[in-house]
Structures are given as structure tokens and as C-alpha cells.
Short mmCIF file of C-alpha atoms in Angstrom, two decimals:
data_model
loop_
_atom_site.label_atom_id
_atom_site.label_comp_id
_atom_site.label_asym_id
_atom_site.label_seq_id
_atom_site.Cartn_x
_atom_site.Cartn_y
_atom_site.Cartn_z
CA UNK V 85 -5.74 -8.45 3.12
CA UNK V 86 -8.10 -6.15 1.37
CA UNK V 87 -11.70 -7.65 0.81
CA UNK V 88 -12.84 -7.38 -3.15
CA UNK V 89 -15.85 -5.29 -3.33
CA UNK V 90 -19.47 -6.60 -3.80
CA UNK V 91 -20.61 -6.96 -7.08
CA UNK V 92 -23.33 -4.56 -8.63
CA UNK V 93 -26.10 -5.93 -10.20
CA UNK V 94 -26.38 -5.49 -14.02
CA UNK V 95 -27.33 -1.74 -14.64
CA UNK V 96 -29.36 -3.04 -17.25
CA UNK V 97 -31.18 -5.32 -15.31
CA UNK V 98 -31.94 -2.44 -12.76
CA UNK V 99 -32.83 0.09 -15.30
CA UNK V 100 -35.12 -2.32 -16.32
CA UNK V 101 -36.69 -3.46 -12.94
CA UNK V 102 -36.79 0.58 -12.20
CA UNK V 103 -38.75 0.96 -15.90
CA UNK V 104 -41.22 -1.87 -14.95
CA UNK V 105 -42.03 -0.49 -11.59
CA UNK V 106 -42.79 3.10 -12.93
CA UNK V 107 -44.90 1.50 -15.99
CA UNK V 108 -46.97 -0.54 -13.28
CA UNK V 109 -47.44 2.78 -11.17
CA UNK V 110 -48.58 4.67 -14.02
CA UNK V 111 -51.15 2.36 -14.73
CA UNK V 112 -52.33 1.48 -11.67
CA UNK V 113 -52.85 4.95 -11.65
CA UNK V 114 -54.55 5.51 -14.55
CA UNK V 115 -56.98 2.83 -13.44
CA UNK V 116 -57.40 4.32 -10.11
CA UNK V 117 -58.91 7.73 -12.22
CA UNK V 118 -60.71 6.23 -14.66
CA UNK V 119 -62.38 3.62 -12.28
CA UNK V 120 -63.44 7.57 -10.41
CA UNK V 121 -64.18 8.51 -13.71
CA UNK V 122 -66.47 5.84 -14.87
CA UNK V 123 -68.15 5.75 -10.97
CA UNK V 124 -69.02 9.69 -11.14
CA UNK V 125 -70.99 8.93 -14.65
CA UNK V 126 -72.43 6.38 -12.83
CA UNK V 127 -73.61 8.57 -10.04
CA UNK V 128 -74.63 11.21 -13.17
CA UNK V 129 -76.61 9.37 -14.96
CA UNK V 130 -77.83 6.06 -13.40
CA UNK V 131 -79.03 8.04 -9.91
CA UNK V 132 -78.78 5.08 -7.80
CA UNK V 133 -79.58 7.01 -5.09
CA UNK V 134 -83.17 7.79 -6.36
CA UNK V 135 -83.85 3.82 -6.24
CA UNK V 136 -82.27 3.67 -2.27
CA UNK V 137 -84.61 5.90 -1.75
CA UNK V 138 -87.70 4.13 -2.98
CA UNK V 139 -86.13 1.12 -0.95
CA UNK V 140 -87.71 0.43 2.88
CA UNK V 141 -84.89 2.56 4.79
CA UNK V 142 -83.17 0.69 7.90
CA UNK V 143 -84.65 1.95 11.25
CA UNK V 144 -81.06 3.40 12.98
CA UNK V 145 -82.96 3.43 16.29
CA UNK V 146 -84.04 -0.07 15.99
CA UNK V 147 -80.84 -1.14 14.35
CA UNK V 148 -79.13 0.09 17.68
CA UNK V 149 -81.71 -1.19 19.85
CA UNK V 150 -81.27 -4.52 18.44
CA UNK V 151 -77.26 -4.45 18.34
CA UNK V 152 -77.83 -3.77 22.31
CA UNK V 153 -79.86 -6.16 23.12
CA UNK V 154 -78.61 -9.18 21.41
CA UNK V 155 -78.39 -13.02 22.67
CA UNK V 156 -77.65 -12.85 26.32
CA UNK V 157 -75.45 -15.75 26.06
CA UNK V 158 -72.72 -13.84 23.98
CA UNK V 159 -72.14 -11.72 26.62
CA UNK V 160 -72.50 -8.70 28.48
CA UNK V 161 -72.84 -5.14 27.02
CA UNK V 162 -70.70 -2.46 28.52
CA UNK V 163 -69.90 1.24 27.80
CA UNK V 164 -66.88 2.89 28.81
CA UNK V 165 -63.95 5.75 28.16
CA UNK V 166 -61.12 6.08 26.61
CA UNK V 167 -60.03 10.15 26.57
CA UNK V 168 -63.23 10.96 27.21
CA UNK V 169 -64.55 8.97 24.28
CA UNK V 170 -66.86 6.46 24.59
CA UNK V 171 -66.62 2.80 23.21
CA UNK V 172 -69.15 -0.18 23.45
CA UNK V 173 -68.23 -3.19 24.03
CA UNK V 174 -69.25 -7.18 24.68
CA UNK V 175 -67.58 -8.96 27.11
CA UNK V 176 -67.54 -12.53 28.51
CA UNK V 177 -65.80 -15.14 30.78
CA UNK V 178 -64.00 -13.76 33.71
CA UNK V 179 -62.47 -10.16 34.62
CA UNK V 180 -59.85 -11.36 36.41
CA UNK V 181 -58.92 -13.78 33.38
CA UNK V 182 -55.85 -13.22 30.95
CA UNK V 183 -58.12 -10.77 28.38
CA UNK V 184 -58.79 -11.93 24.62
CA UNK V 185 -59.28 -8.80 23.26
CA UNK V 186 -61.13 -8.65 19.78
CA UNK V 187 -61.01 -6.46 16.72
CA UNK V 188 -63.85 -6.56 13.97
CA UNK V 189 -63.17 -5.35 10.45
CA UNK V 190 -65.63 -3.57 7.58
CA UNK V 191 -68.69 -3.54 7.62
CA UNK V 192 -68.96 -5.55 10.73
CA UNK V 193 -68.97 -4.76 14.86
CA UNK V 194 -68.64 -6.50 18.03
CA UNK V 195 -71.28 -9.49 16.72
CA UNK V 196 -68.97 -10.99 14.14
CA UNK V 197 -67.21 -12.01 17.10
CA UNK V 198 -70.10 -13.84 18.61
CA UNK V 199 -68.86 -17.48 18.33
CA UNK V 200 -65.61 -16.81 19.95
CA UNK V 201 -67.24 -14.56 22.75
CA UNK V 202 -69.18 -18.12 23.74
CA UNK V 203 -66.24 -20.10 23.18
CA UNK V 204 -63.66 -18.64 25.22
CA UNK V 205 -66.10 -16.91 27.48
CA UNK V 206 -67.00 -19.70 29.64
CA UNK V 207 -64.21 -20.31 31.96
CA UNK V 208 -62.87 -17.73 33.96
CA UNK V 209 -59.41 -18.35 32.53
CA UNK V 210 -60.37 -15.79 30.01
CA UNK V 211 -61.91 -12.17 30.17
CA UNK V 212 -63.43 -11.72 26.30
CA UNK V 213 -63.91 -8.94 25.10
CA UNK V 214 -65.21 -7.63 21.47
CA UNK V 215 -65.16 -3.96 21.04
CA UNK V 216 -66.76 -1.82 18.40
CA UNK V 217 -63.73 0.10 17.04
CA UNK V 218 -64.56 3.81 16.71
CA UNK V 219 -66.72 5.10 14.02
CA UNK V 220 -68.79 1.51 14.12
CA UNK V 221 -71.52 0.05 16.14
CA UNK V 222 -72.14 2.01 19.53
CA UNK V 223 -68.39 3.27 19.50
CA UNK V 224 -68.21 7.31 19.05
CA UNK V 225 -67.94 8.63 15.37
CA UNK V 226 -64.54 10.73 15.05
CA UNK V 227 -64.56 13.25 11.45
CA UNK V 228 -60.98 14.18 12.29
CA UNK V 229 -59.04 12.62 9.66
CA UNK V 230 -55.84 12.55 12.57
CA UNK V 231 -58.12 9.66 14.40
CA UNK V 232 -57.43 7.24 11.51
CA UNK V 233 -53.29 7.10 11.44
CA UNK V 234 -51.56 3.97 12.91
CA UNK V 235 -49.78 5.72 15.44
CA UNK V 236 -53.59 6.65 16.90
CA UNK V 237 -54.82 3.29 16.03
CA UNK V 238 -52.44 1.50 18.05
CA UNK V 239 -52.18 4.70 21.36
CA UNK V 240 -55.82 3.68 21.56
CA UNK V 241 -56.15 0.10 21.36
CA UNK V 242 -53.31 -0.03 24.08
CA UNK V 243 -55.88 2.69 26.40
CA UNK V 244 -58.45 0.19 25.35
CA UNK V 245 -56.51 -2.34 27.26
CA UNK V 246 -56.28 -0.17 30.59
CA UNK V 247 -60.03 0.74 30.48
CA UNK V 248 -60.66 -2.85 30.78
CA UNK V 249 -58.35 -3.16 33.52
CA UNK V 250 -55.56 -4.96 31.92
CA UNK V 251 -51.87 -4.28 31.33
CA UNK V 252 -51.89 -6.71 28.42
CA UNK V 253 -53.83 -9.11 26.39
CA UNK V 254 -54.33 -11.58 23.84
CA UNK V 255 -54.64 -9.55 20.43
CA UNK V 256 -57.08 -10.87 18.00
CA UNK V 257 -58.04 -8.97 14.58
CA UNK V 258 -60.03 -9.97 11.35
CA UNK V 259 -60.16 -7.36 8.35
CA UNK V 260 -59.09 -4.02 9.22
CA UNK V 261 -58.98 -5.31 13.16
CA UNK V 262 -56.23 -7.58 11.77
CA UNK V 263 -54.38 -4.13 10.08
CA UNK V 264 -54.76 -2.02 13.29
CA UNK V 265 -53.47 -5.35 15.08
CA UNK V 266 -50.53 -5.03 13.12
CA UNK V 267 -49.86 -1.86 13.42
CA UNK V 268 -50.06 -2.27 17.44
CA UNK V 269 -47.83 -5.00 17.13
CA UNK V 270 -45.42 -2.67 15.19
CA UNK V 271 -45.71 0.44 17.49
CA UNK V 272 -46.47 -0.63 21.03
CA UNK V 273 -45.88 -4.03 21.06
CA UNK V 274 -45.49 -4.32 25.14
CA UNK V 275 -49.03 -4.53 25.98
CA UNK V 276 -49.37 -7.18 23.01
CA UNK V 277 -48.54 -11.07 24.72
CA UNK V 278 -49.45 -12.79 21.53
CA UNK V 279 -50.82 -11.75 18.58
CA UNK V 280 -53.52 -13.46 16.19
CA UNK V 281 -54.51 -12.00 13.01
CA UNK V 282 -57.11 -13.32 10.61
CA UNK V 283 -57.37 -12.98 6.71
CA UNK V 284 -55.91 -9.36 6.88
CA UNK V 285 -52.61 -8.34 5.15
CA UNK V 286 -49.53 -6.47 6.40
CA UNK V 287 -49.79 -3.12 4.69
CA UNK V 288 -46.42 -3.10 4.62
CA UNK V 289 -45.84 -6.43 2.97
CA UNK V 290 -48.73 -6.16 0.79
CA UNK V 291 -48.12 -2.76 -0.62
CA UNK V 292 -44.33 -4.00 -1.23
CA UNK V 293 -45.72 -6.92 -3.56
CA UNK V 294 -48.13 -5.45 -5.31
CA UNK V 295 -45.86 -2.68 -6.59
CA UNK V 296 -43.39 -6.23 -7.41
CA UNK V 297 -40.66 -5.37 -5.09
CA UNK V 298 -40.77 -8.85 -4.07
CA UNK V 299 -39.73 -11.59 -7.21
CA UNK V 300 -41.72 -14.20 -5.18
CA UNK V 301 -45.00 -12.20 -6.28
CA UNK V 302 -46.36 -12.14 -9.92
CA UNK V 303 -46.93 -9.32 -12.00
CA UNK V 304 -50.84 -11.28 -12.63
CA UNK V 305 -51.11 -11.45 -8.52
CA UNK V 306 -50.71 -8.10 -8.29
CA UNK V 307 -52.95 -6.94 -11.03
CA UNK V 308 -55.73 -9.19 -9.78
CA UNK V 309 -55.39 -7.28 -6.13
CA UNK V 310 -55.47 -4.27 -7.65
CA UNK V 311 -58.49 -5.25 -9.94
CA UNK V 312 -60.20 -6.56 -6.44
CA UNK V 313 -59.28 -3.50 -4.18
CA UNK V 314 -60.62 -0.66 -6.95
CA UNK V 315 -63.43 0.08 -4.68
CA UNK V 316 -60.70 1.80 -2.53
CA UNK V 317 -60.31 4.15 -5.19
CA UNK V 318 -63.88 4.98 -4.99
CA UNK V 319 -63.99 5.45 -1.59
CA UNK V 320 -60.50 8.22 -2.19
CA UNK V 321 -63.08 10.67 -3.72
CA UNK V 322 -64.14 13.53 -1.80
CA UNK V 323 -67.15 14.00 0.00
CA UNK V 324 -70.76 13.41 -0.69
CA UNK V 325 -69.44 10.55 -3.62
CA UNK V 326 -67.20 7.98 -0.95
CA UNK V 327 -70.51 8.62 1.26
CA UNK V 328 -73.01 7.64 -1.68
CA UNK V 329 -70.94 4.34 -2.64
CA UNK V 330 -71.40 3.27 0.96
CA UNK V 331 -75.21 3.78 0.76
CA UNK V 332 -76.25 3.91 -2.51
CA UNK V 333 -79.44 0.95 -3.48
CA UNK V 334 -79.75 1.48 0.75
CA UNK V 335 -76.54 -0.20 1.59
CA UNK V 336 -76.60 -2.67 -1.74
CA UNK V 337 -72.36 -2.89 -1.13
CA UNK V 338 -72.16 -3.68 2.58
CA UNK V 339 -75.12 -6.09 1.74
CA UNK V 340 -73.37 -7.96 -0.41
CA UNK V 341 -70.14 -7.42 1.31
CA UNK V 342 -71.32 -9.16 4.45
CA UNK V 343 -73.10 -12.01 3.14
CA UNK V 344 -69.47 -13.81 2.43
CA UNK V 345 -70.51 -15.13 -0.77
CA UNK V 346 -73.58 -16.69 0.49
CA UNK V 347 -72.48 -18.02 3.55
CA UNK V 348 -74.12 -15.55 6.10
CA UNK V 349 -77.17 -16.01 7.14
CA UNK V 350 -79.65 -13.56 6.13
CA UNK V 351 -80.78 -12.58 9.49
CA UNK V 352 -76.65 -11.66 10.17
CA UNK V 353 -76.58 -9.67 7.19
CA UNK V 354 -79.45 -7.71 8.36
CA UNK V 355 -77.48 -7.16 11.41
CA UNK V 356 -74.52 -5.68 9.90
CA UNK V 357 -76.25 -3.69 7.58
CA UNK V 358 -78.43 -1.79 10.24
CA UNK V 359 -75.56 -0.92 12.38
CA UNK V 360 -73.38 0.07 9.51
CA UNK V 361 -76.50 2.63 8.77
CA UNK V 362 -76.14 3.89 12.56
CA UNK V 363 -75.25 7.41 12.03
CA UNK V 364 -71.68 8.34 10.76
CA UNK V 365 -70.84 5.33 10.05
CA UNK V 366 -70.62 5.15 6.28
CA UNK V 367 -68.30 8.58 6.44
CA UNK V 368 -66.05 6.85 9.72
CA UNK V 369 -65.63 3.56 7.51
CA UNK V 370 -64.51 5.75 4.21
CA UNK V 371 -61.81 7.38 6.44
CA UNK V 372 -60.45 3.96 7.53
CA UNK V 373 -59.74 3.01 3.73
CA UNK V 374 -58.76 6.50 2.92
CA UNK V 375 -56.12 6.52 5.36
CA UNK V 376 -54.24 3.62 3.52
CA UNK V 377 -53.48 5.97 1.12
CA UNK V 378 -51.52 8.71 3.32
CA UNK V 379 -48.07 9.10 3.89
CA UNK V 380 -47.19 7.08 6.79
CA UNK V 381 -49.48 4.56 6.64
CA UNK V 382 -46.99 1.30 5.74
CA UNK V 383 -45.52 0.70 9.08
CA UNK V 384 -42.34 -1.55 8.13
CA UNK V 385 -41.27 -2.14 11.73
CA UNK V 386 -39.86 -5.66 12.67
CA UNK V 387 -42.60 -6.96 15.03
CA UNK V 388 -40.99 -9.34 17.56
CA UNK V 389 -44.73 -10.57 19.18
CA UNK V 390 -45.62 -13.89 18.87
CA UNK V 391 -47.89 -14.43 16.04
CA UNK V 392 -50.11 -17.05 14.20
CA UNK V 393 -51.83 -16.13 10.79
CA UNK V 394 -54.61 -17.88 10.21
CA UNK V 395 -56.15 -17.53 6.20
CA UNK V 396 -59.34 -18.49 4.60
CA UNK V 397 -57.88 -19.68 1.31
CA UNK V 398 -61.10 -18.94 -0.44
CA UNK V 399 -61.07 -15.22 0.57
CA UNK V 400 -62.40 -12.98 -2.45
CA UNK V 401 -61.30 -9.82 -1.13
CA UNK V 402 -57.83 -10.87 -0.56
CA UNK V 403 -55.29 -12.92 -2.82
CA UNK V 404 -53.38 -15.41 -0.46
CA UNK V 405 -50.00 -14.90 -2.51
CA UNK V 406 -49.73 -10.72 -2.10
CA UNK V 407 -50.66 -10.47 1.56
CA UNK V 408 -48.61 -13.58 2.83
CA UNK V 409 -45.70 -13.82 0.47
CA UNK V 410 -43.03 -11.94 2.45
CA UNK V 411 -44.06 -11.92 5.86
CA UNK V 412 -42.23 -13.88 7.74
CA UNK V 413 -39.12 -11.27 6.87
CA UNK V 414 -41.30 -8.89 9.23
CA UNK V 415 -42.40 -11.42 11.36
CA UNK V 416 -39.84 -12.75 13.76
CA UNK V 417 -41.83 -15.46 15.79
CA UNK V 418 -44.74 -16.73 13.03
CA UNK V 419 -46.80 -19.49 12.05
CA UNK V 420 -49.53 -19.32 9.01
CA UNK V 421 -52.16 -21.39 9.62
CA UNK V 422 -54.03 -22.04 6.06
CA UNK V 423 -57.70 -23.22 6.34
CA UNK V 424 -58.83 -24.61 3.45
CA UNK V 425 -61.92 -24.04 2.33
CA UNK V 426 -62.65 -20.87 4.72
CA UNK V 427 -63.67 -17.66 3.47
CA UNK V 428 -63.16 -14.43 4.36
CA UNK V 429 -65.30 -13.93 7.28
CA UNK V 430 -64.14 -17.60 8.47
CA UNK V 431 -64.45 -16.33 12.06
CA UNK V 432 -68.24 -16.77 11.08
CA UNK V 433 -68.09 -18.87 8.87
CA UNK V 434 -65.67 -21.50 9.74
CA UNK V 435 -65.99 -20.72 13.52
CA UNK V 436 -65.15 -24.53 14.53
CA UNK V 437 -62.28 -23.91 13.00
CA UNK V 438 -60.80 -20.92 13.92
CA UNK V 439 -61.54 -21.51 17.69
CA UNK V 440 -59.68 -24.18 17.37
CA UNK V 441 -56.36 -22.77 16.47
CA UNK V 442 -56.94 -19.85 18.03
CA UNK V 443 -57.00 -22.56 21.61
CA UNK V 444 -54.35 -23.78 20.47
CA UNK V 445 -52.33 -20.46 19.68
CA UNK V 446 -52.88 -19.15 22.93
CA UNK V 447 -52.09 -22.37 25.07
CA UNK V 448 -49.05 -23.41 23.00
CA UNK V 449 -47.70 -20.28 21.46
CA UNK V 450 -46.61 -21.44 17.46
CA UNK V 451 -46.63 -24.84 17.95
CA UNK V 452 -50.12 -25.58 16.48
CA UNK V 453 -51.91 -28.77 16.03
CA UNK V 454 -53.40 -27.74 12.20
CA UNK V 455 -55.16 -31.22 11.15
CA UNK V 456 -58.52 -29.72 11.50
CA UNK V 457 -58.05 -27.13 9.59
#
């Protein structure tokens, strides 16, 4: 018996779908160049680099001096190699332990990851470790654009894991650690025994729903990531002007970008702002962001890992609907874990918190006690 064929949506309605998607491309777009446009006049006119200038500059020895020598009881500071590279790192707990391994985002390093390095560092069922991802902190500065693709991304977190002297580990990522956790999870998922990502989208998933391929995201969503993310558009323009916006006002952005709405302490910001003006920094964190825009860099792969979300619903850098909406079609094994309140440096911020399901993520997999949260 023959089977009748499927039937084809409306060509209307897809004409129609395929006319709204190019009209929200083309001004995306044009707000993407005139957002360059407006920034270079800025740059022209307004000279914000003059006032940095009058500003006290951050002392890069002292900055790294300081990031070296912080709070014994967060851990121990360790160099190593990876290809003949050298990262820097913060370890606690126990070497022998199953290994937490944790990934900071912009314009952070190994120190946003101070409360878990205590929490989980002091029984020796763990071996902790936060490591400054290259081109932050004590890390080595790559120029080479070819550093910043996901397939190199995830090749060295996975070498990261055998320098430490681990086959696998516990993958934990906020920010862009949370993206380059993703794309590990995507690419060489068999060092990976659970994964953990904090307030960081899917590029895949988020890319798909702002350009509305998913009906479960609004057109306003989308508009108000876009209107949120512009400084990536900025940070697309060639050198010395990607370089300036980092710095400009003596690192007025990362300033403000690190103190989480006010809930940093001051003396924290002042951390983050003196290693992100560690030499080649500022150029190494552009080419992170300018990589989202290369062909290559939405990795749609089914990721099979076991994985928790957990999401500050009061992130301002991040709309809840476009980053989560979607992912459990990628996700096989997944449990989003909202915390209310929590921002989006909650591994700060909300620490308490966080630990809390993170404990619970790695002793019970995705069955998660969530009433604190």
C-alpha cells in the first residue's frame, strides 16, 4: 500500500518566514555598522584615550605580583605546559582526587573561582583546579587568530587535562569558560565525565534563536540580545580600535563589566582589572569575541555528556529566553537549574548557591535537590 506523501507547508507561509529572516539580517546588520560607525566618531572626536591617560595607570608588575600571591587558603599556584606553552594555574584538595576542572570567562581569571577552589578543595575526594585560559592572567598570550577556533579550544582543554595528570574530569565553565565547555563537550567529549556550565549560552542554540529559527523565541528577545551584545560589534573592528574599547578611560568597560551591577566588591574589581591590563590581554580577549563571528564557530553537535545548567535569572549580559530556549534538543542528558535572584557572575556572587548544586551535580548526576536555589 503506497504511503501518501507529507504535506508541504504553505509556500506562502515560507516565503514569508524566508522574507522575515532576511529583513532581520539586514538590520541587524545595519546596526552592527552603524554602532562601528557611531564608536569611530567617538574615538574621533571625544579622545577618550587622552582622559585614560591622565588616569593613575594599573601597575602590570604589581597586578601580577598580586594575582600570584593571593590568599593562601584558595590554593596553590602552579605553572605548567601544554605544547610547550605555558599556563598558570590554582589548584586545591587532593591530586589523586576525581579533578574539578574550572574555566573563567571575560574579563576574569583563575580568582573568580576562589569560593569553589575552598569549597571543594578540602577533602581529598577532589583535585581543584582553576586555570587561566590562554591570553588571561599568567597563561601565555597567543596573536594567532588559529588559537581561538573550537576545534583548538577544546584539543587544549583536553591536554590541559593530561598536564594535570588526569584522563578525565569534572568540567565546569562560567562566561566564555561555559562556551569553550561546550564546545569540548561537542568535540571531545571522552575526557568530559560530567559537564557544568554556568550563565553561558550554546552558540549554537543561541545564534539559531536570535536569527528566529526557533517559534519558541520572540522577535523582541532577540532584538534585546542583539541590542545587549553590540559591543561585539565593536570589538569586530580591526586593530588599534577593538584594542582602545578594551582600555579606553584605563579599563572604564572591564571596570564596570566586573563589578556585576554592584555586587563585587571593590577590592575584586581591582583585581580583575589589573590582570586584564597584564600585557596582551586586551588584544587575546578581542580575539575570543571575534572568533564568534567566523565560519565554523556554531558547533551543532549532539552532546551526549551529562549536564546541569545552572542560570542567574538576573543576568544583564544574557537574556534567559535566547540562550536556554532550545537546548535540551542538543542536550541529551540535561537539567537547568534557575537561581533566582543570581546574577551573572553568581559563582561570586551567589557562591552559597552555586556550590550547592554544583555538590549536588557531581554526587547525583541530574537529579538535583534545587530548593535553595
Amino acid at each position: 500500500m503506497s504511503q501518501s506523501a507529507p504535506k508541504r507547508p504553505n509556500i506562502l507561509v515560507r516565503a514569508s518566514y524566508a522574507l522575515l529572516r532576511l529583513g532581520v539580517g539586514l538590520a541587524v546588520f545595519a546596526y552592527d555598522y552603524a554602532f562601528r560607525i557611531w564608536f569611530m566618531s567617538l574615538i574621533q572626536f571625544r579622545l577618550p584615550w587622552k582622559r585614560a591617560l591622565s588616569s593613575p595607570k594599573v601597575g602590570r608588575a604589581a597586578a601580577l605580583e598580586a594575582l600570584l600571591n593571593q590568599d593562601p587558603a584558595y590554593g596553590k599556584h602552579r605553572l605548567f605546559e601544554v605544547d610547550g606553552n605555558t599556563y598558570h594555574c590554582v589548584e586545591s584538595g587532593s591530586s589523586s582526587g576525581k579533578l574539578i576542572l574550572l574555566l573563567h570567562g571575560f574579563p576574569q581569571c583563575w580568582y573568580s573561582w576562589r569560593h569553589q577552589l575552598k569549597e571543594f578543595g578540602n577533602t581529598s575526594d577532589y583535585h581543584v583546579v582553576a586555570v587561566d585560559l590562554k591570553g588571561y592572567g599568567g597563561s601565555f598570550k597567543p596573536t594567532a587568530s588559529d588559537e581561538y577556533t573550537p576545534y583548538r579550544f577544546a584539543e587544549d582543554i583536553e591536554k590541559i587535562v593530561r598536564a594535570l595528570g588526569h584522563d578525565t574530569c569534572i568540567l565546569v565553565g562560567h562566561d566564555w569558560g561555559g562556551i569553550i565547555a561546550w564546545y569540548c563537550a561537542a568535540l571531545r567529549p571522552a575526557f568530559i565525565e560530567k559537564l557544568a556550565i554556568i550563565n553561558a549560552p550554546h552558540p549554537a542554540v543561541m545564534g539559531r534563536n536570535i536569527a528566529l529559527r526557533n517559534p519558541n523565541v520572540s522577535m523582541w528577545e532577540s532584538l534585546k540580545q542583539l541590542y545587549i551584545s553590540r559591543y561585539i560589534a565593536v570589538i569586530q573592528l580591526p586593530w588599534p580600535f577593538h584594542t582602545i574599547y578594551m582600555t579606553w578611560r584605563n579599563y572604564e568597560w572591564v571596570r564596570v563589566a566586573a563589578s556585576d551591577v554592584g555586587q563585587a566588591a571593590p577590592e575584586d574589581v581591582d583585581t580583575y582589572v589589573s590582570s586584564f591590563a597584564l600585557p596582551g590581554v586586551a588584544s587575546c580577549s578581542s580575539a575570543y569575541y571575534r572568533s564568534l563571528l567566523k565560519p565554523g564557530a556554531s558547533i551543532d553537535a549532539p552532546i551526549h555528556v551529562p549536564t546541569v545548567v545552572i542560570w542567574g535569572n538576573q543576568d544583564i549580559a544574557l537574556r534567559e529566553e535566547v540562550c536556554l530556549t532550545g537546548l535540551e534538543d542538543i542536550v541529551e542528558d540535561l537539567q537547568i537549574c534557575i537561581i533566582d535572584g543570581a546574577t551573572h557572575f553568581c559563582p561570586e556572587s551567589s557562591h552559597q548557591r552555586v556550590n550547592h548544586l554544583l555538590r549536588e551535580f557531581i554526587q547525583k548526576g541530574n537529579d538535583i535537590e534545587t530548593s535553595e536555589t
